[in-house]
Short mmCIF file of C-alpha atoms in Angstrom, two decimals:
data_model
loop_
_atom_site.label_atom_id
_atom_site.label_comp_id
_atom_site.label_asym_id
_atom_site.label_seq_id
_atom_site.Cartn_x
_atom_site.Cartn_y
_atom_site.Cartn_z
CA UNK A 1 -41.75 22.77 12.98
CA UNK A 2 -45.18 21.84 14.51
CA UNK A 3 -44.67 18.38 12.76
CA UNK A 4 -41.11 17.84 14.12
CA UNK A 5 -42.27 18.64 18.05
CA UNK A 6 -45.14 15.92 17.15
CA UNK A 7 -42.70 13.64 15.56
CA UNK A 8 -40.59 13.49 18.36
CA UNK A 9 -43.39 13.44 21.20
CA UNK A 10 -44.41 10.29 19.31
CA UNK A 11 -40.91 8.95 19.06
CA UNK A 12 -40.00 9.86 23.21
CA UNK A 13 -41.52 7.25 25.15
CA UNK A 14 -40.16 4.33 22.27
CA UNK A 15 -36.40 6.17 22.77
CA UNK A 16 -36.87 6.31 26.51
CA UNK A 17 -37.35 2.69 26.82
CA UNK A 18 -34.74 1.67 24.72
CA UNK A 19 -32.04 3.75 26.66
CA UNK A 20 -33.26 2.24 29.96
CA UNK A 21 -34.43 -0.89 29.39
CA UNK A 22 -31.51 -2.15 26.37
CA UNK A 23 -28.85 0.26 26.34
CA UNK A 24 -29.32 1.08 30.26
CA UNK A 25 -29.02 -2.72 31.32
CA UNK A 26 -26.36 -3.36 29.00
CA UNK A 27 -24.46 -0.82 30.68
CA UNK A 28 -25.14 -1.71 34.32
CA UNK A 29 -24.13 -5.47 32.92
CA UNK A 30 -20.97 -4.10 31.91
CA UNK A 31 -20.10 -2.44 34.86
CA UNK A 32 -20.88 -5.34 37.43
CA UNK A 33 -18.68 -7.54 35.00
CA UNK A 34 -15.74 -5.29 36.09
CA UNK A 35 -16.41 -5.97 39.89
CA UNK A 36 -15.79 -8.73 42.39
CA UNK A 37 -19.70 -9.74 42.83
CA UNK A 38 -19.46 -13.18 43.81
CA UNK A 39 -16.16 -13.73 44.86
CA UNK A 40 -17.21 -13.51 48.21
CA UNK A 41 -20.12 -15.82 49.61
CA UNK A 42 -21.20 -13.43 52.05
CA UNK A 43 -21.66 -10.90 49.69
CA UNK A 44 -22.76 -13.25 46.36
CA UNK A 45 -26.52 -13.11 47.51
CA UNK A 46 -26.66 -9.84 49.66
CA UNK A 47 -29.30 -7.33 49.63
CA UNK A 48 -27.02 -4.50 49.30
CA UNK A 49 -23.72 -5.99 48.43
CA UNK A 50 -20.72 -4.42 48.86
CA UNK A 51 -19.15 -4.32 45.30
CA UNK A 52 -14.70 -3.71 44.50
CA UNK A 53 -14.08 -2.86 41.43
CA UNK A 54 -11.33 -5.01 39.73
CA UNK A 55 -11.58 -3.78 36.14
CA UNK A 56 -10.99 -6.81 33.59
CA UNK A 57 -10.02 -9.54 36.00
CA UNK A 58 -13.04 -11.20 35.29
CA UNK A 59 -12.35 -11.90 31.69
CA UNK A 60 -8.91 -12.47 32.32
CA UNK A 61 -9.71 -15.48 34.29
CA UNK A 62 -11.72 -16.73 31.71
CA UNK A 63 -9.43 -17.06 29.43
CA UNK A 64 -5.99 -17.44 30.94
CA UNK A 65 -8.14 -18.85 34.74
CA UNK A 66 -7.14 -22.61 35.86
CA UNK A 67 -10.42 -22.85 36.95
CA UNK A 68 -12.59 -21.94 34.20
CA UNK A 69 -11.47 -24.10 31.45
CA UNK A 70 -15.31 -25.41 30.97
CA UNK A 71 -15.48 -22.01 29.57
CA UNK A 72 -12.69 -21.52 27.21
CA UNK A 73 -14.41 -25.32 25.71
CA UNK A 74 -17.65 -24.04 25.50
CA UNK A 75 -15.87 -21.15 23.14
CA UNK A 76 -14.33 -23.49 20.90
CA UNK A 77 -17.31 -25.29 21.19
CA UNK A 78 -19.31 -22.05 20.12
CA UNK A 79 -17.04 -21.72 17.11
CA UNK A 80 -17.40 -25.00 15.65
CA UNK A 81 -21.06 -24.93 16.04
CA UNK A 82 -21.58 -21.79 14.13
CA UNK A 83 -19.47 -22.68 11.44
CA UNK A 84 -20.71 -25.87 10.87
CA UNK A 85 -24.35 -25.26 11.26
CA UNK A 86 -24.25 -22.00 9.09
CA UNK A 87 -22.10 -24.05 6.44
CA UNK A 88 -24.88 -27.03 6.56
CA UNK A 89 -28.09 -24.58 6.11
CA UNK A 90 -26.53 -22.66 3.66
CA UNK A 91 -25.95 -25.64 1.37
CA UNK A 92 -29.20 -27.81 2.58
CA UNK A 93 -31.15 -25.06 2.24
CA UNK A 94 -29.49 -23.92 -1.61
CA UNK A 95 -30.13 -27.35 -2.59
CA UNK A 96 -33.88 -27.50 -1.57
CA UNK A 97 -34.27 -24.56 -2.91
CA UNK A 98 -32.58 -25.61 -6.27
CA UNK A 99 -34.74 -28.92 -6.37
CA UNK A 100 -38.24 -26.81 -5.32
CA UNK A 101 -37.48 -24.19 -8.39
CA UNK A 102 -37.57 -26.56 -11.00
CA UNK A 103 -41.38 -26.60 -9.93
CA UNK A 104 -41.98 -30.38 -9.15
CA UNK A 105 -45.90 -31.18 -9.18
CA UNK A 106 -46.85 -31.12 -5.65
CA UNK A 107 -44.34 -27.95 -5.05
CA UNK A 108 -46.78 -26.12 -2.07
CA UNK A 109 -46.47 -28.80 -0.33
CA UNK A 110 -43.27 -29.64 -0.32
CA UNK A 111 -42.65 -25.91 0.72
CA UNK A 112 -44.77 -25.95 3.59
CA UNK A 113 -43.10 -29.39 4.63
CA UNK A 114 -39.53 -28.10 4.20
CA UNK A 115 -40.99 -24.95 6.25
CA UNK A 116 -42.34 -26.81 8.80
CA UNK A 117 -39.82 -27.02 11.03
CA UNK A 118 -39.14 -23.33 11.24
CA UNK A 119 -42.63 -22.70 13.19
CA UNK A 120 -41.15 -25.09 15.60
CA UNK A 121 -39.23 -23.79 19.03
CA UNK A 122 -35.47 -24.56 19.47
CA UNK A 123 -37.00 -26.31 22.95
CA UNK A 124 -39.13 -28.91 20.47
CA UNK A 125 -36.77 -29.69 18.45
CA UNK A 126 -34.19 -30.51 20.85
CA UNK A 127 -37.16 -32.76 22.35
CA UNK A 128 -37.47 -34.23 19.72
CA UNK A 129 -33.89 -34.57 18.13
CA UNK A 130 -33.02 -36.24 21.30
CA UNK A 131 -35.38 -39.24 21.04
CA UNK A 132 -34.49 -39.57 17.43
CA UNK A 133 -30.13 -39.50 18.45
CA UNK A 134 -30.90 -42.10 21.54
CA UNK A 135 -28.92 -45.57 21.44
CA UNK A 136 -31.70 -47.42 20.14
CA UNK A 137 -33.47 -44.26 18.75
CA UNK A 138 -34.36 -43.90 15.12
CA UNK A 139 -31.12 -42.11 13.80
CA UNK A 140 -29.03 -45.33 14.77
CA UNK A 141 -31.99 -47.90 13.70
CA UNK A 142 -31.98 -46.36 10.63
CA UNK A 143 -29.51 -48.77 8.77
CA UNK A 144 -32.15 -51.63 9.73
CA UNK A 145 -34.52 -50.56 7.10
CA UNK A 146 -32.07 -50.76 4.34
CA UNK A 147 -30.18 -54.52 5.66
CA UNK A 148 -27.12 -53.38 7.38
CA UNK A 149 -26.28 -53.48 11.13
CA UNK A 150 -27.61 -50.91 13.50
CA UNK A 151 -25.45 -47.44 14.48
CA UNK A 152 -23.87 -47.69 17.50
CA UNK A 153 -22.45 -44.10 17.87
CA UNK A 154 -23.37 -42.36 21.39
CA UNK A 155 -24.41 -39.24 19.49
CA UNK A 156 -25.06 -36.73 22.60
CA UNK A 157 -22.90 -38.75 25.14
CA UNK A 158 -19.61 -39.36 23.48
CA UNK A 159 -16.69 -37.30 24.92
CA UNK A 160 -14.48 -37.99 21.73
CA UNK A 161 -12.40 -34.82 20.07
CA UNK A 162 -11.29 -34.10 17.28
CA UNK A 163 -9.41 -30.83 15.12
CA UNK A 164 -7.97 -30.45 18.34
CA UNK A 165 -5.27 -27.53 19.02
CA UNK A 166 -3.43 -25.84 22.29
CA UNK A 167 -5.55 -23.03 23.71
CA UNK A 168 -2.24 -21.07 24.11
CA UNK A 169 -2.25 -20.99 19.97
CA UNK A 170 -5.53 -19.25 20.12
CA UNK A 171 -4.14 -15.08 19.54
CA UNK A 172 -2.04 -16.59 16.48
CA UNK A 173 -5.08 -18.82 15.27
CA UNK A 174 -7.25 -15.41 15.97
CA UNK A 175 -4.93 -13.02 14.37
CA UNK A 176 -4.63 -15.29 11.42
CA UNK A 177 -7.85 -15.35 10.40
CA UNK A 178 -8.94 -11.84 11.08
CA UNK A 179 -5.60 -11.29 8.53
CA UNK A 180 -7.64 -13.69 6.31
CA UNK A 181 -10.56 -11.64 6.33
CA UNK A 182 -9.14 -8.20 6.18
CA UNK A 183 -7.61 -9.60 2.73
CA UNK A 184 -10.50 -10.17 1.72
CA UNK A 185 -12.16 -7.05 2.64
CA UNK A 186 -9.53 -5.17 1.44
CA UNK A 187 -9.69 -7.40 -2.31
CA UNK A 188 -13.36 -6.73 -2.73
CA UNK A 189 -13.11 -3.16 -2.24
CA UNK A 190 -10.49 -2.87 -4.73
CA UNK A 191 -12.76 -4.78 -7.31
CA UNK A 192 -15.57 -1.96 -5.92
CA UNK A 193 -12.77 0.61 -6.99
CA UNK A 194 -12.78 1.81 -3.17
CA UNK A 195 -8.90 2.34 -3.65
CA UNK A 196 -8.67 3.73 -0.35
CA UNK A 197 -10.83 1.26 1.98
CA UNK A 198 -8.56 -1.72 -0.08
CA UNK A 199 -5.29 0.06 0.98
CA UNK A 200 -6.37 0.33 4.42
CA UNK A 201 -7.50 -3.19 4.92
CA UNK A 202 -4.34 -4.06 3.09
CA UNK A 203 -2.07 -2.45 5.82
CA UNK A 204 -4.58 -3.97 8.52
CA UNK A 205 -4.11 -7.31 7.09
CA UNK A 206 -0.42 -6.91 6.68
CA UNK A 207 -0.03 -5.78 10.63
CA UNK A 208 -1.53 -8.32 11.82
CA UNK A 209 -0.44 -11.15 9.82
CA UNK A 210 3.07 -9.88 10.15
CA UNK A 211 2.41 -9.98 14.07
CA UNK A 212 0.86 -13.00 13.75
CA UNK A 213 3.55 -15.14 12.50
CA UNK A 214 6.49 -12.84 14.45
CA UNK A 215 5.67 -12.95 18.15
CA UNK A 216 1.93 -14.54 17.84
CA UNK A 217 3.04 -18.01 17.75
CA UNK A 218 5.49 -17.55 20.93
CA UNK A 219 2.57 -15.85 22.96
CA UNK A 220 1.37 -17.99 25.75
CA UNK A 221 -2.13 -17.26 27.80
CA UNK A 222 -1.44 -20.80 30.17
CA UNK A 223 1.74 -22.30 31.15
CA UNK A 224 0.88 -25.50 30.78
CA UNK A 225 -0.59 -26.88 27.26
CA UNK A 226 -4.22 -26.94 27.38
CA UNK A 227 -6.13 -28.98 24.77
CA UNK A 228 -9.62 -28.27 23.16
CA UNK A 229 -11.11 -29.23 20.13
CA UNK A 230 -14.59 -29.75 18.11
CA UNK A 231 -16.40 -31.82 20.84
CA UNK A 232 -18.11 -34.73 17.98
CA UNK A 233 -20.87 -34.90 21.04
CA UNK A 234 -22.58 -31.19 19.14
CA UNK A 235 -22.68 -33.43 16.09
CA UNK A 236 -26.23 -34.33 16.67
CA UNK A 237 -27.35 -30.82 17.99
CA UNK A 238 -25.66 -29.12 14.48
CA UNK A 239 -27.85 -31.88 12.93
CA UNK A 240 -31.29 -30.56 14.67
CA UNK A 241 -29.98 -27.14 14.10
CA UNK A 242 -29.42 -27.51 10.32
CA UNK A 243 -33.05 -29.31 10.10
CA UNK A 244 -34.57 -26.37 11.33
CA UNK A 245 -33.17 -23.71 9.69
CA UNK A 246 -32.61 -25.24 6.85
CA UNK A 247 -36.38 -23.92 5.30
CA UNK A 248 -35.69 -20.67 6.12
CA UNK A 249 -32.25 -20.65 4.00
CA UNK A 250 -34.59 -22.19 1.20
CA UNK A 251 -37.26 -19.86 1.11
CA UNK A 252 -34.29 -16.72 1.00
CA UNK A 253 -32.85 -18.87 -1.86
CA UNK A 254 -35.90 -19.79 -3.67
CA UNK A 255 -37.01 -15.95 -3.85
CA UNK A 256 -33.24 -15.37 -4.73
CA UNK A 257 -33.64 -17.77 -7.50
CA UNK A 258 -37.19 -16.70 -8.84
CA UNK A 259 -35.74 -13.40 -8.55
CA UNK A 260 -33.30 -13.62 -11.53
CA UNK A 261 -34.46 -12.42 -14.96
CA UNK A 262 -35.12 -15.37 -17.43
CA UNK A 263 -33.59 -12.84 -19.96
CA UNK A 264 -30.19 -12.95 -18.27
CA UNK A 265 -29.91 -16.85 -18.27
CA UNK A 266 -31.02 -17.32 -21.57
CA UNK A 267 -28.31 -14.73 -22.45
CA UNK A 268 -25.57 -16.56 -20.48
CA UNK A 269 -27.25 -20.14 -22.79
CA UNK A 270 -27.06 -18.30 -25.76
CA UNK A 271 -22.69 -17.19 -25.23
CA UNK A 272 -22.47 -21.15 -24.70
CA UNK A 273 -22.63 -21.32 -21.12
CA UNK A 274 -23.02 -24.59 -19.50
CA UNK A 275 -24.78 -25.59 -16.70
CA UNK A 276 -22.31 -25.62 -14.32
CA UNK A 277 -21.26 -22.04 -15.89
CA UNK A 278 -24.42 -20.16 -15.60
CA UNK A 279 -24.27 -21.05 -11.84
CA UNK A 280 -20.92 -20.21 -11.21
CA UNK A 281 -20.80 -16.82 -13.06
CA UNK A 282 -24.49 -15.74 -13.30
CA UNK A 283 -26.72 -17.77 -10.65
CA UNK A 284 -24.14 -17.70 -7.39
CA UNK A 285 -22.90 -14.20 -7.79
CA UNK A 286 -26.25 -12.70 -7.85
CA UNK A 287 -27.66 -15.00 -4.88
CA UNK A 288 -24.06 -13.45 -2.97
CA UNK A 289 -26.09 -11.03 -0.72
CA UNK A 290 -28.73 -13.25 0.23
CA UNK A 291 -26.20 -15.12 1.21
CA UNK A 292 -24.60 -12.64 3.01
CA UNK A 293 -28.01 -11.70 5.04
CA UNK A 294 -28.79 -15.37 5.84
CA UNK A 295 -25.26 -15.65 7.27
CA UNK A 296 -25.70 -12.51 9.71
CA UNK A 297 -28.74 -14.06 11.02
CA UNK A 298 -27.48 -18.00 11.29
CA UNK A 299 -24.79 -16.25 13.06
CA UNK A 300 -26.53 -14.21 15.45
CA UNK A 301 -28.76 -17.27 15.98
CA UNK A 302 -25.97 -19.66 16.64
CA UNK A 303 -23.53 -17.02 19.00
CA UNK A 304 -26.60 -16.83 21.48
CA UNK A 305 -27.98 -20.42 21.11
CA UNK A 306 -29.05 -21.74 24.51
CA UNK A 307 -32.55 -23.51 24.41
CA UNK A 308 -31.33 -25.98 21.57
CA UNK A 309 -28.15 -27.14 23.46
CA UNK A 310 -30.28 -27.42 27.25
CA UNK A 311 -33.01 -29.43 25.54
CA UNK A 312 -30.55 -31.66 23.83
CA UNK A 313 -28.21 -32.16 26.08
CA UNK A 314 -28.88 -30.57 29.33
CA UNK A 315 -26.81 -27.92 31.36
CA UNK A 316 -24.43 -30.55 33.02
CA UNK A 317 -22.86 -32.22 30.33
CA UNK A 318 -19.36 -30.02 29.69
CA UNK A 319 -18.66 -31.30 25.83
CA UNK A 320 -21.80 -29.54 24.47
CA UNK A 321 -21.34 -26.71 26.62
CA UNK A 322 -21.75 -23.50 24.60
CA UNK A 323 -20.93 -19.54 26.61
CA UNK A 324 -24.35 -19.09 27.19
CA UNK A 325 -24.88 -22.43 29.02
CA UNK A 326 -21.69 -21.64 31.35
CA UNK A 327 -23.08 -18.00 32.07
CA UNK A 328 -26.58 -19.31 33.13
CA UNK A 329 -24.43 -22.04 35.44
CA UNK A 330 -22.17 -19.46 36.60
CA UNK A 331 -24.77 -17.15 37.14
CA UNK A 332 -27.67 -18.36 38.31
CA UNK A 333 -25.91 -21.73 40.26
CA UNK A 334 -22.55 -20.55 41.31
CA UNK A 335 -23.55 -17.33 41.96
CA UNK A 336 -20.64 -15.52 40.00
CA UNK A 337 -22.87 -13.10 38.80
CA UNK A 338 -19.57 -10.77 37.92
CA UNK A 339 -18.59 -13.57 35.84
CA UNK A 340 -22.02 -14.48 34.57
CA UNK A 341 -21.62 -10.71 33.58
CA UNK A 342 -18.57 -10.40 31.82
CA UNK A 343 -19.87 -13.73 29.40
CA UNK A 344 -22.62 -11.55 28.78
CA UNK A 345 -20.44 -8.49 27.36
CA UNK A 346 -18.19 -11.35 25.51
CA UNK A 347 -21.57 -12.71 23.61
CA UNK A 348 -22.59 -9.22 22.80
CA UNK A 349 -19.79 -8.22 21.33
CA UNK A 350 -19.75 -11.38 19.38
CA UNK A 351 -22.97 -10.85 17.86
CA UNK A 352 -21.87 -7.02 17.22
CA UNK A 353 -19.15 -8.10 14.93
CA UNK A 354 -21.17 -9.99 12.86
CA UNK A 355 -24.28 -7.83 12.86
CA UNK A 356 -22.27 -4.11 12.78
CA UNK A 357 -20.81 -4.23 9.47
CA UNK A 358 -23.37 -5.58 7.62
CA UNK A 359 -25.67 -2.35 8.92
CA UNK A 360 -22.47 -0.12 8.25
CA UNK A 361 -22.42 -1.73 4.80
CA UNK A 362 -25.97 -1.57 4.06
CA UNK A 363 -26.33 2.06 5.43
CA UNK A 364 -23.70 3.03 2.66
CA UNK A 365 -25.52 1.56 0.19
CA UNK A 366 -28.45 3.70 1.10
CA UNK A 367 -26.30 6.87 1.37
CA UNK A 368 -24.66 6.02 -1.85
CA UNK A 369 -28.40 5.95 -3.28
#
């Protein structure tokens, strides 16, 4: 008992802090995102302002709002980006990491080089990403060195589009995939043998899909059409991204790889495996939750990436707009702190569907230990 009361007196101030200073904000963040703080002028920058509360008009205007379109771009923006730039250092960094563990002479070094960039700041990179993407900066001279004509592509000022779509498609687009996913779900837990977890996500998937392709496709959040797509002006911060992160996937990889008994691929060489076998069904499948952990944090990287974006490309420049640019402008220029707010909530519970389940999942793998 004695070393219970200590163990908590130890643990107090640590939980105390947490529930004020995290979970205590978060909540008073929530609540002024469902009030009217900012609507009015007079009020906006008030000492004591008198606050109405208007439940979830705030993020109804931000999606369905004629006014806040910048936003609903910088979410499809914000969706690109994070798919691309997890896709790119995934596979950069599996490839470096493929090429460093066949143990070239000179390997140290080219770890620390491929490293490297990881000790930099999101705010130096961008620096120095956005000298290198100028018009006559060293991405488009490049060609020079090799005989062919310079690069003439505006890399961080274009305002071209492309996998465009109507926003109004976005809750059949939405319920689509999460149908996708909760196929999946439900297809690896059978293959677990969780019988009951696979029906459920089976149902799930079937709801929504069902919905999805009944009365998702006739839903409309604007009535007018309102077109976004993948803004090819984030090309160029993906590109910086991908460089910088791309080590870290490597080293995750690399330990991955050096991980794997030599037993088990000489087994797999012995059976008549070829090369392009023994990665498939032996080397991939047992790199799957590194994987899986260097996804969660590329994702929780790229859903609150701010720093990268403002060095690049500044706050004013709408096609590389991501949420956490427009909540800053909102915010802290326009004085919509209500809005500024509700963005806020929107992020967090972005980065809590990526980050939740893989705790849930790795907490039942404890239990189950």
């Amino acid at each position: 008992m004695r070393d219970r009361i200590l163990a908590f007196l130890v643990l107090l101030p640590s939980v105390l802090a947490v529930g004020v200073f995290v979970y205590g904000f978060i909540g008073q963040n929530l609540w002024v995102s469902l009030t009217d703080w900012g609507k009015d002028p007079a009020q906006a920058l008030a000492l004591r302002p008198e606050l109405r509360f208007v439940g979830l008009e705030n993020y109804r205007e931000l999606f369905t709002g004629f006014v806040d379109v910048r936003f609903r771009q910088s979410v499809v923006n914000l969706i690109f980006f994070t798919l691309f730039f997890m896709a790119g250092s995934l596979g950069l960094g599996l490839l470096l990491a493929l090429a460093v563990d066949k143990a070239p002479r000179g390997e140290g070094f080219f770890r620390t080089v491929f490293l490297f960039p990881m000790a930099l700041s999101f705010v130096v990179t961008g620096t120095i990403w956005r000298w290198l993407l100028q018009p006559q900066g060293g991405v488009n001279v490049l060609p020079t060195l090799f005989g062919l004509p310079p690069l003439s592509f505006p890399w961080l000022a274009t305002r071209e589009q492309v996998l465009v779509f109507d926003w109004n498609r976005l809750p059949f687009y939405t319920a689509l995939v999460v149908g996708l996913v909760l196929l999946y779900v439900a297809y690896a837990a059978y293959r677990e043998g969780e019988r009951r977890r696979a029906l459920w996500g089976l149902a799930s998937a079937g709801v929504l899909l069902l919905w999805a392709f009944a009365f998702g496709q006739g839903l409309r959040l604007l009535p007018y059409p309102e077109v976004h797509g993948f803004s090819l002006a984030l090309v160029g911060v993906i590109l910086a991204a991908v460089w910088q992160m791309s080590g870290y996937t490597m080293a995750l990889y690399l330990a991955g790889l050096r991980g794997i008994p030599v037993e088990v691929l000489e087994a797999a060489r012995v059976d008549g495996a070829s090369e392009w076998q023994l990665f498939r069904r032996v080397i991939f499948p047992m790199l799957a939750p590194i994987t899986l952990s260097a996804m969660i944090v590329l994702g929780h990287i790229a859903l609150k990436i701010f720093d990268l974006v403002f060095a690049m490309a500044g706050l004013d420049y709408a096609p590389t707009d991501v949420p956490a640019i427009y909540m800053y402008l909102l915010a802290f220029r326009g004085n919509q702190f209500a809005k500024g707010a509700a963005i806020g909530i929107l992020l967090l519970l972005l980065v809590a569907v990526v980050v939740v389940p893989y705790l849930a999942t790795q907490l039942r793998k404890e239990v189950r230990r």
